[in-house]
Amino acid sequence: MDPFGIGDPSLHATPIFIRLTHWFNVLFLTLLLRSGLAVLAAHPKLYWNIHAQPGTEWLWFTRKKMPADQMWCSTDEEVEWPGCLALPGGSGLGLGRYWHFLNALAWMACGAIYMALLFLSPQWRRLVPTSWEVFPDALRDLGMYLTFRTPPQGTPYGPSPFNPLQQLTYFGIVFLLAPLMMLTGLAQSPSIAGRWPRYERLFRNRQTARSLHFLGLIAFVVFLIGHLVMIFWHGFAKEMNLMVMGTDEGLSLWWSGAAIGTGIVLAIVGVHVAANLVSAHFQRTTHEVLSSLVDPIRERVLHHLQSVQEYPESSVSPFFRLNGYPPISTYPQAKGNDESYEKLLKHGFAEYRLRVEGLVDHPTEFSIDELRALPKQEQTTLHHCIQGWTSIGRWGGVRVREVLDRCGVQPEGRYIAFHSFGKHEASGNDYYECISIDMADHPQVILAYELNGVTLPVQHGAPLRLRLETKLGFKMVKWVRSIEVVDDYRKLGEGQGGVREDQQQFDMGAEI
Ligand SMILES: Nc1nc2c(c(=O)[nH]1)N[C@H]1C(S)=C(S)[C@@H](COP(=O)(O)O)O[C@H]1N2
Ligand SMILES: [Mo]
């Protein structure tokens, strides 16, 4: 038994850690791929520009046209893909993201174990080319495959069992594609982009990172197809023996690897099918199970990050996309107008009062003039919608902290709920979102009454909307009716932390 291949100078046998991490990698990567498609379906358009400006997509997977003469929202742009393609199928953004993050974490853990053992053993020599000759040699091998010949096994400059093309490809996947996917994935987090705006600029901008992340997916699919072709090219039984049994020599049953390997592949398919089924039929349970695994890690890593964004005013987006129809009868899509809101709107919000209540010493009502009299803060920031589009706007308003300080938060107050006049477009339930109370101490958490230097327009949430510059857009309640300080967000709505969490299985933290 030589689990690390130390005693095998030819590195011909595949040690157990490589075989195990290989099969887990197959599981995690395929789940990442299919859940990634569920995320893409929520905004099936790719851009190179940060404004995600309609009409400037370089690639799109939809035939829907948005009307030029009427208001539309980014939920109207969503498409649904079948469950055989995406995990989950249909409108699967919320759970798709959870599957994606869970598998990203599992995949990175698996990768870390693999890397550690690879470099602690001589096994790295399978993968790492030790001569520039690998480039012309790989080209030669490619030419041979394309003319239906099989290149000789091994490299002339090292003990690898792979031919130069294989070695170069695996090296590229492990040391270039995998890091690219992790880095471009992280660059799409509003918490990371908010805390380190320059990190995001490494990839030019947030939309470029998203586009590169997608191109990485394509590269991975191309690799997967090539890999499968090669398994059959070089002999299914032999390759399966190497990847399951560790060696093709001295096996009493030549088909044992093929049989067990096929069983492993079927088990992986089974996990995919089960993941789709539970996501479709037990949404809430799936949400709760996945969030109990993902949320603690995500929260620890990302929640405390504070936004330091200050985009130049010249970078303000020419067009700021919308999500959520105003609660007025002009828009039947809003799933219910609010007459009190319509009345306030008619009088220019002169009678509007922001109610602050719940676990506060002095429940208070603020008029817009009173809010304007408090210290004003302006910030030019990037808005990340959970669906994938971004826009830059200059917001002006008052810090949530300023408002709360005037009401005196009681020690039991741990969360802030923002209630809207509007409804959730799919369920018709009241729109509300909760954040943990420490967010009020973040420097760029404001109730905005201005956008780009003018009074906040109705479609963007007049008279008052929340801005949280490290969170996804759905947390930033528009048409704020009241603020409620609570001890536990689970007591509100259906208990998940907001209406989109309740209805769409979005994540309460919304940091990535
Ligand atoms: N009341 C209410 N607030 C809302 C929404 C909504 O539907 N209703 N949509 C949210 C989502 S998903 C996003 S991305 C942002 C969009 O803000 P915008 O319409 O100003 O661009 O508002 C958030 N706030
Ligand atoms: Mo959104």
XYZ file of C-alpha atoms and ligand atoms in Angstrom:
537
model
C 0.000 0.000 0.000
C 1.475 3.315 -1.055
C -1.327 5.880 -0.864
C 0.814 8.820 -2.001
C 2.684 7.166 -4.821
C 5.955 7.844 -3.027
C 7.496 4.506 -3.787
C 6.459 4.633 -7.415
C 8.917 6.688 -9.423
C 6.934 6.249 -12.616
C 3.834 7.714 -10.868
C 1.862 5.269 -12.880
C -0.496 4.147 -10.204
C -3.137 6.661 -9.120
C -2.999 7.124 -5.355
C -6.197 6.948 -3.384
C -6.286 10.681 -2.544
C -6.266 11.577 -6.243
C -8.987 9.043 -7.025
C -11.193 10.252 -4.170
C -10.760 13.963 -4.835
C -11.293 13.294 -8.539
C -14.729 11.778 -8.007
C -15.783 14.385 -5.476
C -14.604 16.976 -7.963
C -16.886 15.467 -10.592
C -19.806 15.702 -8.183
C -19.135 19.270 -7.021
C -18.239 20.679 -10.420
C -21.277 19.262 -12.167
C -23.525 20.584 -9.395
C -21.780 23.955 -9.668
C -22.357 23.950 -13.391
C -26.057 23.207 -13.220
C -26.775 25.547 -10.314
C -24.777 28.219 -12.154
C -27.218 27.877 -15.034
C -30.127 28.465 -12.639
C -28.428 31.712 -11.605
C -27.784 32.715 -15.214
C -31.443 32.161 -16.128
C -32.409 34.949 -13.725
C -30.616 37.425 -15.981
C -29.695 35.608 -19.168
C -27.594 38.459 -20.561
C -23.882 39.168 -20.436
C -22.098 42.509 -20.675
C -18.619 43.974 -20.622
C -19.850 47.346 -19.272
C -20.603 47.948 -15.608
C -23.966 49.607 -16.312
C -25.418 46.388 -17.791
C -27.003 48.745 -20.225
C -29.903 47.226 -22.153
C -28.896 46.751 -25.772
C -25.171 46.355 -25.019
C -25.235 42.635 -24.200
C -22.490 40.655 -25.948
C -24.385 37.424 -25.384
C -27.969 36.638 -24.429
C -30.146 33.567 -24.018
C -33.589 35.052 -24.387
C -35.877 36.327 -27.093
C -37.929 38.498 -24.738
C -37.983 42.148 -25.800
C -38.585 44.805 -23.178
C -41.077 47.504 -24.257
C -39.566 50.863 -25.177
C -42.647 52.888 -24.226
C -43.629 51.327 -20.891
C -42.048 50.645 -17.579
C -40.520 47.196 -17.189
C -38.605 45.487 -14.406
C -35.701 43.090 -14.410
C -37.957 40.293 -13.137
C -39.669 40.559 -16.551
C -36.370 39.632 -18.198
C -36.003 36.347 -16.316
C -36.265 33.054 -18.166
C -36.971 29.561 -16.895
C -34.863 26.585 -17.858
C -35.916 22.971 -17.428
C -34.804 20.905 -14.482
C -32.782 18.569 -16.698
C -30.511 21.536 -17.433
C -30.559 23.790 -14.377
C -30.525 23.056 -10.642
C -33.265 23.757 -9.850
C -35.313 24.273 -13.003
C -37.922 27.014 -13.372
C -37.595 30.164 -11.272
C -34.740 28.734 -9.302
C -32.527 31.673 -8.451
C -32.806 31.427 -4.665
C -32.117 27.721 -4.271
C -29.800 27.718 -7.288
C -27.587 30.175 -5.457
C -27.635 28.036 -2.309
C -26.637 24.938 -4.274
C -23.954 26.961 -6.006
C -22.437 28.308 -2.787
C -22.623 25.003 -0.931
C -20.847 23.244 -3.758
C -18.354 26.065 -4.177
C -17.397 25.627 -0.515
C -17.231 21.845 -0.806
C -15.247 22.092 -4.042
C -12.747 24.497 -2.514
C -12.307 22.258 0.528
C -11.783 19.277 -1.751
C -9.336 21.320 -3.820
C -7.406 22.377 -0.733
C -6.983 18.750 0.374
C -5.959 17.762 -3.128
C -3.393 20.577 -3.386
C -1.908 19.832 0.014
C -1.442 16.134 -0.736
C -0.287 16.837 -4.277
C 2.635 18.925 -3.091
C 3.394 16.833 -0.008
C 3.848 13.828 -2.274
C 5.773 13.543 -5.540
C 2.425 13.493 -7.299
C 2.706 17.159 -8.362
C 5.119 15.910 -11.008
C 2.196 14.346 -12.856
C 0.702 17.766 -13.413
C 3.395 20.396 -13.463
C 5.319 20.574 -16.727
C 9.029 20.925 -16.026
C 10.087 22.003 -19.506
C 8.919 24.573 -22.060
C 9.012 21.666 -24.491
C 5.560 20.883 -23.218
C 4.060 23.529 -25.517
C 5.338 22.237 -28.889
C 4.886 18.673 -27.693
C 1.274 19.353 -26.712
C 0.658 20.844 -30.148
C 2.131 17.741 -31.728
C -0.181 15.573 -29.608
C -3.168 17.682 -30.585
C -2.266 17.193 -34.247
C -2.067 13.471 -33.683
C -5.484 13.264 -32.011
C -7.004 15.354 -34.791
C -5.641 12.886 -37.351
C -6.898 9.937 -35.295
C -3.557 8.786 -33.977
C -2.732 8.233 -30.319
C 0.286 10.115 -28.942
C 2.855 8.160 -26.929
C 2.212 7.970 -23.207
C 4.313 10.023 -20.806
C 6.533 13.055 -21.224
C 10.192 12.933 -22.201
C 11.101 15.375 -19.390
C 9.501 13.881 -16.306
C 7.900 10.899 -14.668
C 4.315 11.852 -15.592
C 2.097 9.134 -17.027
C 0.310 11.804 -19.090
C 1.186 12.884 -22.565
C 2.180 16.557 -22.893
C -1.271 17.658 -24.110
C -2.965 15.953 -21.182
C -0.452 17.366 -18.737
C -0.832 20.888 -20.060
C -4.627 20.654 -20.052
C -4.828 19.343 -16.492
C -2.327 21.954 -15.386
C -4.458 24.669 -16.970
C -7.639 23.401 -15.361
C -6.147 23.091 -11.892
C -3.884 26.120 -11.779
C -5.600 28.594 -14.099
C -9.284 27.824 -14.610
C -10.070 26.856 -11.010
C -8.493 30.027 -9.523
C -10.112 32.161 -12.226
C -13.521 30.794 -11.281
C -12.954 31.430 -7.580
C -11.645 34.949 -8.131
C -14.334 36.008 -10.613
C -16.973 34.442 -8.373
C -15.822 36.477 -5.381
C -15.631 39.642 -7.480
C -19.397 39.413 -7.926
C -20.077 39.759 -4.213
C -21.443 43.180 -3.263
C -19.687 42.889 0.108
C -16.294 42.291 -1.485
C -16.811 44.832 -4.260
C -18.028 47.313 -1.640
C -15.100 46.786 0.707
C -12.424 46.461 -1.986
C -13.614 48.280 -5.088
C -10.128 47.904 -6.563
C -10.299 44.108 -6.372
C -13.294 44.142 -8.652
C -11.405 46.407 -11.042
C -8.750 43.689 -11.437
C -11.236 42.167 -13.828
C -12.129 45.620 -15.192
C -15.558 45.597 -13.585
C -18.300 43.491 -12.025
C -19.934 42.628 -15.368
C -16.598 41.638 -16.897
C -16.070 39.336 -13.909
C -19.511 37.838 -14.518
C -18.770 37.376 -18.222
C -15.396 35.766 -17.461
C -17.081 33.503 -14.910
C -19.418 32.392 -17.683
C -16.563 31.874 -20.166
C -14.891 29.755 -17.487
C -18.029 27.635 -17.377
C -17.798 27.183 -21.159
C -14.117 26.246 -20.860
C -15.043 23.728 -18.215
C -17.780 22.200 -20.375
C -15.350 21.944 -23.319
C -12.843 20.234 -21.027
C -15.511 17.869 -19.743
C -16.476 16.825 -23.267
C -12.831 16.368 -24.294
C -12.159 14.414 -21.113
C -15.060 12.056 -21.786
C -13.991 11.543 -25.403
C -10.462 10.727 -24.225
C -11.689 8.154 -21.712
C -13.284 6.205 -24.525
C -10.400 6.893 -26.911
C -7.826 5.419 -24.536
C -10.087 2.586 -23.450
C -12.965 2.868 -21.022
C -11.995 -0.173 -18.956
C -8.361 0.852 -18.669
C -9.099 4.469 -17.734
C -11.731 3.464 -15.213
C -9.315 0.998 -13.656
C -6.775 3.803 -13.254
C -9.315 6.190 -11.730
C -11.141 3.664 -9.553
C -8.732 0.853 -8.715
C -5.610 2.992 -8.998
C -3.864 0.780 -11.540
C -4.549 -1.251 -14.619
C -1.926 -3.856 -13.880
C -2.362 -7.146 -12.118
C -6.119 -6.868 -11.796
C -7.783 -10.229 -11.725
C -10.996 -8.760 -13.126
C -10.233 -6.330 -15.969
C -13.706 -4.813 -15.797
C -13.794 -4.102 -12.048
C -12.932 -0.408 -12.455
C -15.486 0.005 -15.202
C -18.198 -1.564 -13.071
C -17.458 0.371 -9.897
C -16.812 3.568 -11.881
C -20.157 3.265 -13.613
C -21.719 2.821 -10.184
C -20.027 6.013 -8.976
C -21.260 7.937 -12.020
C -24.794 6.663 -11.443
C -24.579 7.712 -7.801
C -23.530 11.202 -8.907
C -26.459 11.342 -11.318
C -28.652 10.232 -8.421
C -27.461 13.149 -6.292
C -28.337 15.533 -9.129
C -31.800 14.088 -9.543
C -32.414 14.132 -5.791
C -31.210 17.744 -5.555
C -33.670 18.763 -8.277
C -36.529 16.844 -6.705
C -36.121 18.190 -3.186
C -35.642 21.719 -4.537
C -38.877 21.470 -6.502
C -41.050 19.760 -3.895
C -39.600 20.839 -0.546
C -38.472 24.382 -1.213
C -38.583 25.643 2.342
C -36.894 22.582 3.841
C -34.184 22.688 1.180
C -33.736 26.393 1.881
C -33.401 25.752 5.609
C -30.990 22.851 5.273
C -28.750 24.563 2.730
C -28.786 27.855 4.634
C -27.787 26.138 7.862
C -24.673 24.910 6.044
C -23.808 27.974 3.966
C -24.966 30.969 6.014
C -22.662 30.625 9.042
C -19.586 30.528 6.810
C -20.731 33.258 4.481
C -21.749 35.468 7.354
C -18.461 35.053 9.185
C -16.462 35.870 6.088
C -18.541 38.647 4.554
C -21.023 40.193 6.958
C -18.632 42.507 8.784
C -17.211 44.025 5.595
C -18.070 47.699 5.278
C -18.523 49.575 2.062
C -15.951 52.245 1.205
C -17.220 52.916 -2.298
C -16.964 56.312 -3.860
C -17.338 56.122 -7.595
C -16.651 59.345 -9.472
C -19.843 61.183 -10.339
C -18.963 60.801 -14.005
C -19.468 57.047 -13.690
C -23.176 57.306 -12.845
C -25.135 54.918 -15.087
C -27.029 56.470 -17.981
C -29.869 54.025 -17.251
C -30.638 52.556 -13.833
C -32.611 49.331 -14.169
C -35.705 48.815 -12.037
C -37.090 46.012 -9.963
C -40.496 46.246 -8.334
C -43.454 48.225 -9.714
C -44.664 51.255 -7.732
C -47.773 50.554 -5.590
C -50.080 52.704 -7.673
C -52.997 51.674 -9.841
C -51.124 52.617 -13.041
C -49.194 49.384 -12.620
C -51.295 46.222 -12.288
C -48.002 44.292 -12.189
C -47.440 45.757 -8.700
C -49.948 43.177 -7.380
C -51.989 45.742 -5.559
C -51.907 49.508 -5.244
C -51.858 51.200 -1.877
C -54.418 53.982 -1.601
C -52.679 55.675 1.293
C -49.524 55.745 -0.800
C -51.352 57.135 -3.816
C -52.797 59.907 -1.674
C -49.387 60.780 -0.251
C -47.933 60.836 -3.750
C -50.661 63.175 -4.983
C -49.688 65.718 -2.312
C -45.993 65.450 -2.951
C -45.480 63.396 0.241
C -46.184 66.460 2.414
C -48.231 64.246 4.766
C -45.784 61.346 4.667
C -44.475 60.178 8.021
C -41.817 57.562 8.499
C -42.884 55.556 11.534
C -40.124 54.082 13.709
C -41.486 51.590 16.178
C -40.914 48.272 17.886
C -38.151 47.909 20.455
C -37.378 51.621 20.747
C -37.699 53.930 23.739
C -39.528 56.642 21.801
C -41.560 55.482 18.824
C -41.325 58.443 16.455
C -42.751 59.729 13.195
C -40.547 61.714 10.826
C -41.738 63.897 7.991
C -39.569 64.174 4.905
C -38.617 67.720 5.916
C -37.536 66.466 9.327
C -35.434 63.757 7.695
C -33.907 66.323 5.350
C -33.001 68.451 8.352
C -30.866 65.616 9.753
C -27.213 65.318 8.617
C -27.194 64.473 4.929
C -24.943 61.874 3.383
C -24.212 61.297 -0.282
C -22.583 58.259 -1.841
C -21.958 57.099 -5.391
C -22.139 53.349 -5.389
C -22.657 50.197 -7.385
C -26.041 48.504 -7.095
C -25.941 44.707 -7.444
C -29.230 43.057 -8.201
C -29.277 39.398 -7.157
C -30.207 38.555 -10.730
C -26.889 39.793 -12.034
C -27.268 43.334 -13.379
C -25.530 46.348 -11.895
C -25.994 50.117 -12.098
C -24.167 53.048 -10.515
C -26.123 55.800 -8.822
C -25.475 58.757 -6.560
C -27.702 58.489 -3.518
C -28.451 61.178 -0.991
C -30.169 60.656 2.327
C -29.853 60.224 6.046
C -28.017 57.484 7.866
C -30.252 54.847 9.449
C -28.084 55.319 12.548
C -29.136 58.991 12.815
C -32.796 58.036 12.694
C -32.482 55.184 15.198
C -30.457 57.296 17.621
C -33.392 59.667 17.883
C -35.681 56.825 18.910
C -33.370 54.959 21.286
C -32.940 51.306 20.379
C -33.590 48.996 23.301
C -30.948 46.395 24.177
C -33.117 43.506 22.969
C -33.376 45.055 19.496
C -31.296 42.844 17.220
C -32.846 43.329 13.791
C -34.396 46.137 11.811
C -37.376 45.421 9.592
C -38.177 47.807 6.744
C -41.809 47.688 5.677
C -42.912 48.944 2.281
C -46.124 50.305 0.819
C -45.474 47.917 -2.067
C -46.235 44.252 -2.561
C -44.053 41.396 -3.702
C -44.701 41.007 -7.438
C -45.213 37.229 -7.436
C -47.075 36.530 -4.167
C -48.788 39.857 -3.535
C -47.511 39.715 0.062
C -46.346 42.891 1.792
C -42.782 43.757 0.810
C -40.477 43.834 3.814
C -36.829 43.049 4.478
C -34.828 42.650 7.692
C -31.176 43.370 8.432
C -29.208 42.806 11.589
C -28.947 45.912 13.699
C -25.170 46.232 13.424
C -25.715 47.221 9.782
C -26.881 50.613 11.066
C -23.273 51.249 12.112
C -22.008 50.626 8.600
C -20.991 53.940 7.087
C -23.024 53.696 3.860
C -26.368 52.504 5.222
C -28.849 55.269 4.505
C -32.475 56.041 3.848
C -32.232 57.782 0.503
C -34.514 60.610 -0.603
C -32.372 61.634 -3.585
C -30.956 59.892 -6.632
C -28.375 61.551 -8.880
C -28.969 64.941 -7.352
C -32.748 65.064 -7.724
C -35.657 64.019 -5.503
C -35.983 60.241 -5.509
C -38.231 59.241 -8.439
C -41.340 57.173 -7.723
C -40.091 54.103 -9.581
C -36.910 54.066 -7.474
C -38.835 54.182 -4.193
C -40.067 57.712 -3.406
C -40.212 59.217 -0.923
C -37.701 56.988 0.878
C -35.764 53.836 0.086
C -33.077 51.911 1.882
C -29.480 51.752 0.627
C -27.103 49.039 1.931
C -23.978 49.157 -0.165
C -22.622 45.737 0.815
C -25.831 43.833 0.121
C -27.823 42.705 -2.855
C -30.537 44.968 -4.250
C -33.545 43.038 -2.989
C -32.752 44.037 0.624
C -33.047 47.728 -0.241
C -36.729 48.270 0.346
C -38.376 50.967 -1.779
C -41.418 53.060 -0.750
C -40.522 52.604 2.934
C -43.617 52.863 5.109
C -42.136 52.114 8.514
C -39.145 50.806 10.385
C -39.582 48.247 13.114
C -36.884 47.184 15.562
C -37.361 43.546 16.561
C -35.573 40.957 18.660
C -35.987 38.176 16.122
C -36.702 38.412 12.407
C -38.199 34.922 12.489
C -41.327 36.431 14.041
C -42.088 38.432 10.885
C -43.741 37.228 7.683
C -42.910 33.602 7.107
C -39.806 33.887 9.204
C -36.995 33.860 6.661
C -35.892 37.473 7.013
C -37.759 39.184 4.204
C -40.435 38.697 1.601
C -38.018 37.513 -1.083
C -36.459 35.095 1.414
C -39.964 33.845 2.288
C -41.164 33.541 -1.292
C -38.107 33.010 -3.452
C -35.718 31.302 -1.006
C -33.247 34.193 -1.252
C -30.690 34.418 1.533
C -31.196 36.767 4.454
C -27.514 37.804 4.443
C -27.403 38.769 0.754
C -23.649 39.339 0.877
C -22.793 37.541 -2.336
N -40.873 47.672 -2.144
C -39.996 47.058 -2.951
N -38.689 47.310 -2.794
C -37.778 46.717 -3.604
C -38.191 45.807 -4.605
C -39.575 45.564 -4.749
O -40.014 44.791 -5.603
N -40.456 46.220 -3.910
N -37.255 45.199 -5.394
C -35.898 45.119 -4.853
C -34.941 44.676 -5.838
S -34.948 43.036 -6.243
C -33.980 45.507 -6.348
S -32.757 44.946 -7.357
C -34.017 46.941 -6.068
C -34.104 47.699 -7.364
O -34.053 49.068 -7.123
P -34.399 50.053 -8.303
O -35.755 49.649 -8.834
O -34.376 51.400 -7.711
O -33.348 49.863 -9.331
O -35.106 47.308 -5.262
C -35.440 46.425 -4.228
N -36.468 46.990 -3.421
Mo -32.973 42.575 -7.417
